[in-house]
mmCIF file of C-alpha atoms and ligand atoms in Angstrom:
data_model
loop_
_atom_site.group_PDB
_atom_site.id
_atom_site.type_symbol
_atom_site.label_atom_id
_atom_site.label_comp_id
_atom_site.label_asym_id
_atom_site.label_seq_id
_atom_site.Cartn_x
_atom_site.Cartn_y
_atom_site.Cartn_z
ATOM 1 C CA UNK A 1 158.962 134.767 28.440
ATOM 2 C CA UNK A 2 155.676 136.613 28.894
ATOM 3 C CA UNK A 3 154.558 139.618 26.896
ATOM 4 C CA UNK A 4 154.605 142.897 28.795
ATOM 5 C CA UNK A 5 151.152 144.501 28.833
ATOM 6 C CA UNK A 6 150.686 147.685 26.811
ATOM 7 C CA UNK A 7 148.217 150.392 27.718
ATOM 8 C CA UNK A 8 146.266 152.393 25.163
ATOM 9 C CA UNK A 9 148.058 155.536 26.387
ATOM 10 C CA UNK A 10 151.475 153.998 25.820
ATOM 11 C CA UNK A 11 150.573 152.878 22.297
ATOM 12 C CA UNK A 12 148.991 156.241 21.529
ATOM 13 C CA UNK A 13 152.198 157.963 22.612
ATOM 14 C CA UNK A 14 154.098 155.725 20.175
ATOM 15 C CA UNK A 15 151.710 156.359 17.266
ATOM 16 C CA UNK A 16 151.718 160.108 17.827
ATOM 17 C CA UNK A 17 155.474 160.473 17.512
ATOM 18 C CA UNK A 18 156.737 162.419 14.519
ATOM 19 C CA UNK A 19 156.164 160.079 11.548
ATOM 20 C CA UNK A 20 159.812 159.580 10.540
ATOM 21 C CA UNK A 21 160.872 158.967 14.142
ATOM 22 C CA UNK A 22 158.150 156.329 14.512
ATOM 23 C CA UNK A 23 159.107 154.558 11.282
ATOM 24 C CA UNK A 24 162.771 154.655 12.226
ATOM 25 C CA UNK A 25 162.075 153.163 15.665
ATOM 26 C CA UNK A 26 159.899 150.420 14.174
ATOM 27 C CA UNK A 27 162.478 149.640 11.509
ATOM 28 C CA UNK A 28 165.196 149.228 14.140
ATOM 29 C CA UNK A 29 163.013 146.762 16.092
ATOM 30 C CA UNK A 30 162.241 144.922 12.871
ATOM 31 C CA UNK A 31 165.923 144.576 11.880
ATOM 32 C CA UNK A 32 166.773 143.281 15.329
ATOM 33 C CA UNK A 33 164.128 140.545 15.330
ATOM 34 C CA UNK A 34 164.034 139.695 11.618
ATOM 35 C CA UNK A 35 167.592 140.336 10.431
ATOM 36 C CA UNK A 36 166.939 138.559 7.098
ATOM 37 C CA UNK A 37 164.050 140.913 6.379
ATOM 38 C CA UNK A 38 162.136 138.232 4.494
ATOM 39 C CA UNK A 39 158.480 138.726 3.565
ATOM 40 C CA UNK A 40 156.036 135.862 3.965
ATOM 41 C CA UNK A 41 153.599 135.122 1.115
ATOM 42 C CA UNK A 42 150.254 133.838 2.422
ATOM 43 C CA UNK A 43 147.491 132.878 -0.007
ATOM 44 C CA UNK A 44 143.827 133.058 0.822
ATOM 45 C CA UNK A 45 140.867 131.008 -0.398
ATOM 46 C CA UNK A 46 137.217 131.400 0.495
ATOM 47 C CA UNK A 47 136.034 127.812 0.923
ATOM 48 C CA UNK A 48 132.503 128.888 1.855
ATOM 49 C CA UNK A 49 131.374 132.270 0.619
ATOM 50 C CA UNK A 50 128.459 134.562 1.541
ATOM 51 C CA UNK A 51 125.248 134.117 3.488
ATOM 52 C CA UNK A 52 126.873 134.812 6.880
ATOM 53 C CA UNK A 53 124.375 135.467 9.709
ATOM 54 C CA UNK A 54 126.714 137.960 11.443
ATOM 55 C CA UNK A 55 126.253 141.688 10.800
ATOM 56 C CA UNK A 56 129.882 142.942 10.679
ATOM 57 C CA UNK A 57 129.546 146.420 9.154
ATOM 58 C CA UNK A 58 132.591 146.060 6.906
ATOM 59 C CA UNK A 59 131.846 142.657 5.447
ATOM 60 C CA UNK A 60 130.468 141.933 1.977
ATOM 61 C CA UNK A 61 129.532 138.384 3.023
ATOM 62 C CA UNK A 62 126.945 139.264 5.651
ATOM 63 C CA UNK A 63 123.283 138.465 4.840
ATOM 64 C CA UNK A 64 122.407 141.768 6.481
ATOM 65 C CA UNK A 65 123.996 143.843 3.710
ATOM 66 C CA UNK A 66 122.823 144.073 0.069
ATOM 67 C CA UNK A 67 126.221 143.540 -1.554
ATOM 68 C CA UNK A 68 125.176 141.077 -4.264
ATOM 69 C CA UNK A 69 127.474 138.331 -2.909
ATOM 70 C CA UNK A 70 125.419 135.118 -3.150
ATOM 71 C CA UNK A 71 125.554 132.418 -0.471
ATOM 72 C CA UNK A 72 127.356 129.444 -1.956
ATOM 73 C CA UNK A 73 128.083 125.901 -0.805
ATOM 74 C CA UNK A 74 131.390 124.755 0.589
ATOM 75 C CA UNK A 75 134.002 124.031 -2.091
ATOM 76 C CA UNK A 76 134.885 120.426 -2.971
ATOM 77 C CA UNK A 77 138.146 119.150 -1.492
ATOM 78 C CA UNK A 78 139.618 118.778 -5.005
ATOM 79 C CA UNK A 79 138.981 122.482 -5.766
ATOM 80 C CA UNK A 80 140.686 123.461 -2.508
ATOM 81 C CA UNK A 81 143.756 121.278 -3.034
ATOM 82 C CA UNK A 82 144.068 122.518 -6.639
ATOM 83 C CA UNK A 83 144.065 126.106 -5.351
ATOM 84 C CA UNK A 84 146.596 125.223 -2.637
ATOM 85 C CA UNK A 85 148.907 123.577 -5.185
ATOM 86 C CA UNK A 86 148.648 126.629 -7.452
ATOM 87 C CA UNK A 87 149.442 128.958 -4.530
ATOM 88 C CA UNK A 88 152.441 126.815 -3.623
ATOM 89 C CA UNK A 89 153.667 126.762 -7.233
ATOM 90 C CA UNK A 90 153.446 130.573 -7.241
ATOM 91 C CA UNK A 91 155.617 130.759 -4.106
ATOM 92 C CA UNK A 92 153.212 130.921 -1.145
ATOM 93 C CA UNK A 93 154.254 129.217 2.084
ATOM 94 C CA UNK A 94 151.013 129.662 3.991
ATOM 95 C CA UNK A 95 147.498 128.804 2.819
ATOM 96 C CA UNK A 96 144.564 130.337 4.660
ATOM 97 C CA UNK A 97 141.036 128.976 4.221
ATOM 98 C CA UNK A 98 138.154 131.287 5.100
ATOM 99 C CA UNK A 99 134.480 130.500 5.651
ATOM 100 C CA UNK A 100 131.557 132.894 6.133
ATOM 101 C CA UNK A 101 130.234 131.293 9.300
ATOM 102 C CA UNK A 102 129.330 132.595 12.737
ATOM 103 C CA UNK A 103 130.813 129.279 13.877
ATOM 104 C CA UNK A 104 131.164 125.948 12.064
ATOM 105 C CA UNK A 105 128.616 123.169 12.613
ATOM 106 C CA UNK A 106 129.955 119.736 13.446
ATOM 107 C CA UNK A 107 129.648 118.340 9.910
ATOM 108 C CA UNK A 108 131.415 121.330 8.367
ATOM 109 C CA UNK A 109 134.117 121.194 11.013
ATOM 110 C CA UNK A 110 134.955 117.600 10.053
ATOM 111 C CA UNK A 111 135.117 118.647 6.398
ATOM 112 C CA UNK A 112 137.467 121.460 7.375
ATOM 113 C CA UNK A 113 139.653 119.047 9.332
ATOM 114 C CA UNK A 114 139.948 116.937 6.176
ATOM 115 C CA UNK A 115 140.922 119.999 4.121
ATOM 116 C CA UNK A 116 143.557 120.908 6.701
ATOM 117 C CA UNK A 117 145.030 117.390 6.463
ATOM 118 C CA UNK A 118 145.184 117.583 2.668
ATOM 119 C CA UNK A 119 146.717 121.066 2.474
ATOM 120 C CA UNK A 120 149.161 120.308 5.247
ATOM 121 C CA UNK A 121 150.178 117.148 3.356
ATOM 122 C CA UNK A 122 151.327 119.354 0.465
ATOM 123 C CA UNK A 123 153.922 120.937 2.760
ATOM 124 C CA UNK A 124 152.131 124.267 3.184
ATOM 125 C CA UNK A 125 151.547 125.966 6.527
ATOM 126 C CA UNK A 126 147.810 125.921 7.155
ATOM 127 C CA UNK A 127 145.575 128.641 8.522
ATOM 128 C CA UNK A 128 141.784 128.740 8.836
ATOM 129 C CA UNK A 129 139.275 131.426 9.725
ATOM 130 C CA UNK A 130 135.850 129.960 10.375
ATOM 131 C CA UNK A 131 134.299 132.158 13.063
ATOM 132 C CA UNK A 132 133.873 131.201 16.714
ATOM 133 C CA UNK A 133 135.227 127.834 17.893
ATOM 134 C CA UNK A 134 134.486 125.768 20.979
ATOM 135 C CA UNK A 135 137.381 124.177 22.864
ATOM 136 C CA UNK A 136 136.504 120.788 21.320
ATOM 137 C CA UNK A 137 136.381 122.174 17.806
ATOM 138 C CA UNK A 138 139.788 123.803 18.267
ATOM 139 C CA UNK A 139 141.200 120.462 19.444
ATOM 140 C CA UNK A 140 139.761 118.700 16.371
ATOM 141 C CA UNK A 141 141.467 121.191 14.047
ATOM 142 C CA UNK A 142 144.715 120.934 16.005
ATOM 143 C CA UNK A 143 144.653 117.142 15.651
ATOM 144 C CA UNK A 144 144.209 117.554 11.882
ATOM 145 C CA UNK A 145 147.449 119.575 11.815
ATOM 146 C CA UNK A 146 146.156 123.149 11.681
ATOM 147 C CA UNK A 147 149.090 125.511 12.242
ATOM 148 C CA UNK A 148 147.285 128.884 12.648
ATOM 149 C CA UNK A 149 143.768 130.108 13.363
ATOM 150 C CA UNK A 150 142.788 133.614 12.241
ATOM 151 C CA UNK A 151 140.269 135.387 14.437
ATOM 152 C CA UNK A 152 140.519 139.173 14.514
ATOM 153 C CA UNK A 153 139.616 141.556 17.312
ATOM 154 C CA UNK A 154 139.035 143.981 14.415
ATOM 155 C CA UNK A 155 138.870 147.187 16.480
ATOM 156 C CA UNK A 156 139.110 148.441 20.062
ATOM 157 C CA UNK A 157 136.643 147.131 22.663
ATOM 158 C CA UNK A 158 134.980 150.566 22.934
ATOM 159 C CA UNK A 159 134.354 150.840 19.172
ATOM 160 C CA UNK A 160 133.327 147.211 18.597
ATOM 161 C CA UNK A 161 129.600 147.757 19.210
ATOM 162 C CA UNK A 162 129.509 150.490 16.547
ATOM 163 C CA UNK A 163 130.582 147.975 13.918
ATOM 164 C CA UNK A 164 129.251 144.553 14.973
ATOM 165 C CA UNK A 165 126.022 143.825 16.835
ATOM 166 C CA UNK A 166 125.674 140.036 16.660
ATOM 167 C CA UNK A 167 128.557 139.095 18.966
ATOM 168 C CA UNK A 168 130.678 140.573 21.729
ATOM 169 C CA UNK A 169 134.358 141.336 22.102
ATOM 170 C CA UNK A 170 134.462 138.761 24.886
ATOM 171 C CA UNK A 171 133.234 136.071 22.422
ATOM 172 C CA UNK A 172 136.266 136.780 20.236
ATOM 173 C CA UNK A 173 138.627 136.574 23.211
ATOM 174 C CA UNK A 174 137.091 133.267 24.273
ATOM 175 C CA UNK A 175 137.699 131.679 20.862
ATOM 176 C CA UNK A 176 141.286 132.931 20.963
ATOM 177 C CA UNK A 177 141.716 131.169 24.319
ATOM 178 C CA UNK A 178 140.333 127.911 22.893
ATOM 179 C CA UNK A 179 142.685 128.146 19.923
ATOM 180 C CA UNK A 180 145.734 128.781 22.081
ATOM 181 C CA UNK A 181 144.824 126.034 24.569
ATOM 182 C CA UNK A 182 144.530 123.542 21.696
ATOM 183 C CA UNK A 183 148.121 124.363 20.703
ATOM 184 C CA UNK A 184 147.242 126.216 17.482
ATOM 185 C CA UNK A 185 149.159 129.425 16.742
ATOM 186 C CA UNK A 186 147.091 132.595 16.866
ATOM 187 C CA UNK A 187 146.642 134.957 13.921
ATOM 188 C CA UNK A 188 144.808 138.006 15.234
ATOM 189 C CA UNK A 189 144.630 141.595 14.062
ATOM 190 C CA UNK A 190 142.156 144.177 12.903
ATOM 191 C CA UNK A 191 141.004 146.784 10.432
ATOM 192 C CA UNK A 192 141.945 150.439 10.031
ATOM 193 C CA UNK A 193 139.189 152.705 8.676
ATOM 194 C CA UNK A 194 136.069 151.629 10.573
ATOM 195 C CA UNK A 195 135.378 155.183 11.744
ATOM 196 C CA UNK A 196 137.582 154.720 14.810
ATOM 197 C CA UNK A 197 139.651 157.482 16.360
ATOM 198 C CA UNK A 198 143.430 157.313 16.554
ATOM 199 C CA UNK A 199 143.100 156.559 20.279
ATOM 200 C CA UNK A 200 140.860 153.605 19.401
ATOM 201 C CA UNK A 201 143.438 152.390 16.867
ATOM 202 C CA UNK A 202 145.960 152.534 19.700
ATOM 203 C CA UNK A 203 143.426 150.644 21.846
ATOM 204 C CA UNK A 204 143.272 147.794 19.310
ATOM 205 C CA UNK A 205 147.076 147.495 19.183
ATOM 206 C CA UNK A 206 147.256 147.585 22.996
ATOM 207 C CA UNK A 207 144.646 144.773 23.223
ATOM 208 C CA UNK A 208 146.579 142.649 20.718
ATOM 209 C CA UNK A 209 149.972 143.292 22.297
ATOM 210 C CA UNK A 210 148.602 142.473 25.748
ATOM 211 C CA UNK A 211 147.362 139.021 24.738
ATOM 212 C CA UNK A 212 149.672 136.666 26.542
ATOM 213 C CA UNK A 213 151.499 135.573 24.500
ATOM 214 C CA UNK A 214 151.115 138.118 21.707
ATOM 215 C CA UNK A 215 149.568 136.735 18.491
ATOM 216 C CA UNK A 216 152.027 134.859 16.273
ATOM 217 C CA UNK A 217 150.635 136.710 13.238
ATOM 218 C CA UNK A 218 149.002 140.129 13.193
ATOM 219 C CA UNK A 219 147.001 141.026 10.076
ATOM 220 C CA UNK A 220 146.484 144.764 9.624
ATOM 221 C CA UNK A 221 143.659 145.312 7.133
ATOM 222 C CA UNK A 222 142.920 148.627 5.457
ATOM 223 C CA UNK A 223 139.120 148.676 5.093
ATOM 224 C CA UNK A 224 137.964 147.673 1.604
ATOM 225 C CA UNK A 225 134.823 149.776 1.225
ATOM 226 C CA UNK A 226 132.314 147.493 -0.457
ATOM 227 C CA UNK A 227 129.088 149.013 -1.870
ATOM 228 C CA UNK A 228 126.059 147.800 0.096
ATOM 229 C CA UNK A 229 127.920 147.524 3.427
ATOM 230 C CA UNK A 230 127.149 150.118 6.117
ATOM 231 C CA UNK A 231 130.762 151.316 5.887
ATOM 232 C CA UNK A 232 130.754 151.769 2.100
ATOM 233 C CA UNK A 233 130.804 155.563 2.394
ATOM 234 C CA UNK A 234 133.206 155.807 5.322
ATOM 235 C CA UNK A 235 135.870 158.455 4.756
ATOM 236 C CA UNK A 236 139.128 156.646 3.770
ATOM 237 C CA UNK A 237 141.858 157.056 6.372
ATOM 238 C CA UNK A 238 145.055 158.844 5.490
ATOM 239 C CA UNK A 239 147.326 156.033 4.181
ATOM 240 C CA UNK A 240 150.145 157.236 6.469
ATOM 241 C CA UNK A 241 147.885 156.257 9.367
ATOM 242 C CA UNK A 242 148.098 152.630 8.186
ATOM 243 C CA UNK A 243 151.902 152.935 8.263
ATOM 244 C CA UNK A 244 151.705 154.279 11.821
ATOM 245 C CA UNK A 245 149.547 151.328 12.912
ATOM 246 C CA UNK A 246 151.953 148.840 11.309
ATOM 247 C CA UNK A 247 154.860 150.552 13.090
ATOM 248 C CA UNK A 248 153.045 150.391 16.437
ATOM 249 C CA UNK A 249 152.286 146.698 15.865
ATOM 250 C CA UNK A 250 155.968 146.018 15.094
ATOM 251 C CA UNK A 251 157.257 147.858 18.157
ATOM 252 C CA UNK A 252 154.759 146.321 20.580
ATOM 253 C CA UNK A 253 154.836 142.784 19.087
ATOM 254 C CA UNK A 254 158.462 142.504 17.968
ATOM 255 C CA UNK A 255 158.455 138.753 17.277
ATOM 256 C CA UNK A 256 155.125 138.538 15.438
ATOM 257 C CA UNK A 257 154.596 138.345 11.697
ATOM 258 C CA UNK A 258 152.846 141.615 10.898
ATOM 259 C CA UNK A 259 150.792 141.141 7.753
ATOM 260 C CA UNK A 260 149.884 144.057 5.519
ATOM 261 C CA UNK A 261 146.541 142.497 4.616
ATOM 262 C CA UNK A 262 143.376 143.663 2.806
ATOM 263 C CA UNK A 263 143.279 147.028 1.063
ATOM 264 C CA UNK A 264 146.800 147.025 -0.434
ATOM 265 C CA UNK A 265 145.508 148.001 -3.888
ATOM 266 C CA UNK A 266 144.123 151.211 -2.441
ATOM 267 C CA UNK A 267 147.423 152.020 -0.702
ATOM 268 C CA UNK A 268 149.653 151.936 -3.772
ATOM 269 C CA UNK A 269 153.253 150.758 -3.983
ATOM 270 C CA UNK A 270 154.961 153.725 -2.275
ATOM 271 C CA UNK A 271 152.892 153.376 0.881
ATOM 272 C CA UNK A 272 153.385 149.602 0.836
ATOM 273 C CA UNK A 273 157.158 150.194 0.746
ATOM 274 C CA UNK A 274 156.813 152.395 3.826
ATOM 275 C CA UNK A 275 154.794 149.637 5.525
ATOM 276 C CA UNK A 276 157.625 147.148 4.866
ATOM 277 C CA UNK A 277 160.076 149.702 6.244
ATOM 278 C CA UNK A 278 157.880 150.046 9.349
ATOM 279 C CA UNK A 279 157.952 146.299 9.975
ATOM 280 C CA UNK A 280 155.321 144.572 7.835
ATOM 281 C CA UNK A 281 156.762 141.203 6.838
ATOM 282 C CA UNK A 282 153.875 139.280 5.354
ATOM 283 C CA UNK A 283 151.268 139.882 2.641
ATOM 284 C CA UNK A 284 148.240 138.162 1.212
ATOM 285 C CA UNK A 285 149.454 136.931 -2.136
ATOM 286 C CA UNK A 286 147.203 136.083 -5.077
ATOM 287 C CA UNK A 287 144.709 137.969 -7.193
ATOM 288 C CA UNK A 288 141.793 137.627 -4.800
ATOM 289 C CA UNK A 289 141.209 138.020 -1.062
ATOM 290 C CA UNK A 290 137.898 136.361 -0.081
ATOM 291 C CA UNK A 291 135.534 138.152 -2.430
ATOM 292 C CA UNK A 292 137.369 141.394 -3.252
ATOM 293 C CA UNK A 293 140.497 141.926 -5.346
ATOM 294 C CA UNK A 294 144.162 141.950 -4.357
ATOM 295 C CA UNK A 295 147.228 143.065 -6.342
ATOM 296 C CA UNK A 296 148.274 140.756 -9.132
ATOM 297 C CA UNK A 297 150.776 138.096 -7.949
ATOM 298 C CA UNK A 298 153.353 138.925 -10.637
ATOM 299 C CA UNK A 299 153.167 142.631 -9.705
ATOM 300 C CA UNK A 300 153.765 141.709 -6.043
ATOM 301 C CA UNK A 301 156.795 139.597 -6.917
ATOM 302 C CA UNK A 302 158.130 142.475 -9.007
ATOM 303 C CA UNK A 303 157.527 144.972 -6.183
ATOM 304 C CA UNK A 304 159.405 142.838 -3.652
ATOM 305 C CA UNK A 305 162.255 142.469 -6.138
ATOM 306 C CA UNK A 306 162.389 146.209 -6.788
ATOM 307 C CA UNK A 307 162.611 146.739 -3.018
ATOM 308 C CA UNK A 308 165.277 143.984 -2.636
ATOM 309 C CA UNK A 309 163.042 142.191 -0.147
ATOM 310 C CA UNK A 310 163.592 138.431 -0.012
ATOM 311 C CA UNK A 311 160.547 136.172 0.243
ATOM 312 C CA UNK A 312 160.264 133.601 3.036
ATOM 313 C CA UNK A 313 161.659 130.288 1.847
ATOM 314 C CA UNK A 314 159.519 127.331 0.825
ATOM 315 C CA UNK A 315 160.443 123.823 1.886
ATOM 316 C CA UNK A 316 161.109 123.142 -1.836
ATOM 317 C CA UNK A 317 162.525 125.729 -4.292
ATOM 318 C CA UNK A 318 159.832 127.529 -6.281
ATOM 319 C CA UNK A 319 160.197 128.241 -10.017
ATOM 320 C CA UNK A 320 157.949 131.304 -9.948
ATOM 321 C CA UNK A 321 160.389 133.042 -7.606
ATOM 322 C CA UNK A 322 163.661 132.110 -9.285
HETATM 323 N N1 SAM B 401 133.744 134.654 9.442
HETATM 324 C C1 SAM B 401 134.993 134.595 10.073
HETATM 325 C C2 SAM B 401 135.228 135.714 11.049
HETATM 326 O O1 SAM B 401 134.673 136.776 10.940
HETATM 327 O O2 SAM B 401 136.046 135.498 11.951
HETATM 328 C C3 SAM B 401 136.160 134.526 9.107
HETATM 329 C C4 SAM B 401 136.179 135.359 7.859
HETATM 330 S S1 SAM B 401 136.206 137.109 8.078
HETATM 331 C C5 SAM B 401 135.933 137.660 6.425
HETATM 332 C C6 SAM B 401 137.898 137.474 8.452
HETATM 333 C C7 SAM B 401 138.312 138.915 8.632
HETATM 334 O O3 SAM B 401 138.334 139.576 7.389
HETATM 335 C C8 SAM B 401 137.451 139.812 9.480
HETATM 336 O O4 SAM B 401 137.644 139.617 10.843
HETATM 337 C C9 SAM B 401 137.948 141.190 9.058
HETATM 338 O O5 SAM B 401 139.045 141.581 9.853
HETATM 339 C C10 SAM B 401 138.411 140.953 7.626
HETATM 340 N N2 SAM B 401 137.562 141.689 6.661
HETATM 341 C C11 SAM B 401 136.323 141.343 6.265
HETATM 342 N N3 SAM B 401 135.824 142.245 5.402
HETATM 343 C C12 SAM B 401 136.790 143.193 5.248
HETATM 344 C C13 SAM B 401 136.857 144.390 4.490
HETATM 345 N N4 SAM B 401 135.851 144.807 3.718
HETATM 346 N N5 SAM B 401 137.990 145.123 4.553
HETATM 347 C C14 SAM B 401 139.014 144.719 5.337
HETATM 348 N N6 SAM B 401 138.994 143.598 6.074
HETATM 349 C C15 SAM B 401 137.897 142.843 6.035
HETATM 350 C C1 DTB B 402 142.263 138.976 7.562
HETATM 351 O O1 DTB B 402 142.660 139.613 8.557
HETATM 352 N N1 DTB B 402 142.017 139.504 6.354
HETATM 353 C C2 DTB B 402 141.563 138.497 5.424
HETATM 354 C C3 DTB B 402 141.693 137.210 6.259
HETATM 355 N N2 DTB B 402 142.035 137.682 7.561
HETATM 356 C C4 DTB B 402 140.697 136.177 6.203
HETATM 357 C C5 DTB B 402 140.227 138.775 4.831
HETATM 358 C C6 DTB B 402 140.133 140.085 4.123
HETATM 359 C C7 DTB B 402 138.795 140.212 3.489
HETATM 360 C C8 DTB B 402 138.683 141.420 2.626
HETATM 361 C C9 DTB B 402 137.349 141.588 2.008
HETATM 362 C C10 DTB B 402 136.884 140.391 1.233
HETATM 363 O O2 DTB B 402 137.473 140.056 0.171
HETATM 364 O O3 DTB B 402 135.906 139.783 1.676
HETATM 365 FE FE1 SF4 B 403 130.542 136.734 8.744
HETATM 366 FE FE2 SF4 B 403 133.170 136.894 9.185
HETATM 367 FE FE3 SF4 B 403 131.944 138.530 7.405
HETATM 368 FE FE4 SF4 B 403 131.522 138.866 9.997
HETATM 369 S S1 SF4 B 403 133.501 139.097 8.935
HETATM 370 S S2 SF4 B 403 129.954 138.850 8.385
HETATM 371 S S3 SF4 B 403 131.572 136.759 10.740
HETATM 372 S S4 SF4 B 403 132.168 136.324 7.259
#
């Protein structure tokens, strides 16, 4: 079945509904498509940090911004598999490896393929986010067993140039095509709080929902304002706006995993509960994102328990969750 296209106007009309009506509508869609209501735990590891040549205005890892994040070498395979085992022991089912590259070079891509094989061999779902990929590179990762590739549109096409100057929206869409054609599932979302208008937020959701098929996973990040980045002093968005965006993502992409991603610490537990109500059913789990902090894993387990939200099952039972 193909995804119906969504226009910006249609999504804006959804987002602008009275808040409770919007959350109620999104919750009904969520219950219909995910009757178990389980929340996926995805852990994140930066396998190559800092020194990125891209100029993304939100990102602490860009060489263009004085954030004090040093460029480091790629992690050893043993360090990556140790981290993956620890994430699995703590209850994660998906392991996402991130690298601060514009696009991987051939040598690094082969190293990544090896990491994918190792992590996949542990029984974890694998995800990678390495920047732009050629069709050949996507096929190499697919052959290594990569389940998901994360590549975000980040914002609407008409706001993109305000935030990123070193690549174009069309470059992102091209990589997404290569990923899909190689048979890898697509993880694609964006960020709220980049100085965009509500109509531009609706534009991002419309772009995502009109990908055919819609992304399998949709990360919704709340901007983490890192000192030294051009967006460090951006006015924080009203947290209820994040809930509205999650709700719009759930309604327009009913079968996708909608991940409440970066910036959860700043939202607090009450708003996170509203996000789960509005259809978020995945989180980044573990004390660190790529370079910034994330809620403590034990606190996240406790929160899900307090909300009676089951976690997505592992292939083997996990002690940390019992
Ligand atoms: N370099 C690759 C790329 O850009 O595709 C992969 C890593 S990059 C850090 C992955 C995503 O993290 C970005 O597309 C953006 O959505 C998100 N991100 C980066 N910095 C962020 C921040 N300060 N707050 C929220 N999300 C952020
Ligand atoms: C995504 O959408 N969010 C993650 C992941 N994909 C790679 C990254 C969030 C980064 C937050 C800031 C940092 O720690 O660098
Ligand atoms: Fe580089 Fe990705 Fe950060 Fe952009 S978001 S600067 S591409 S690591």
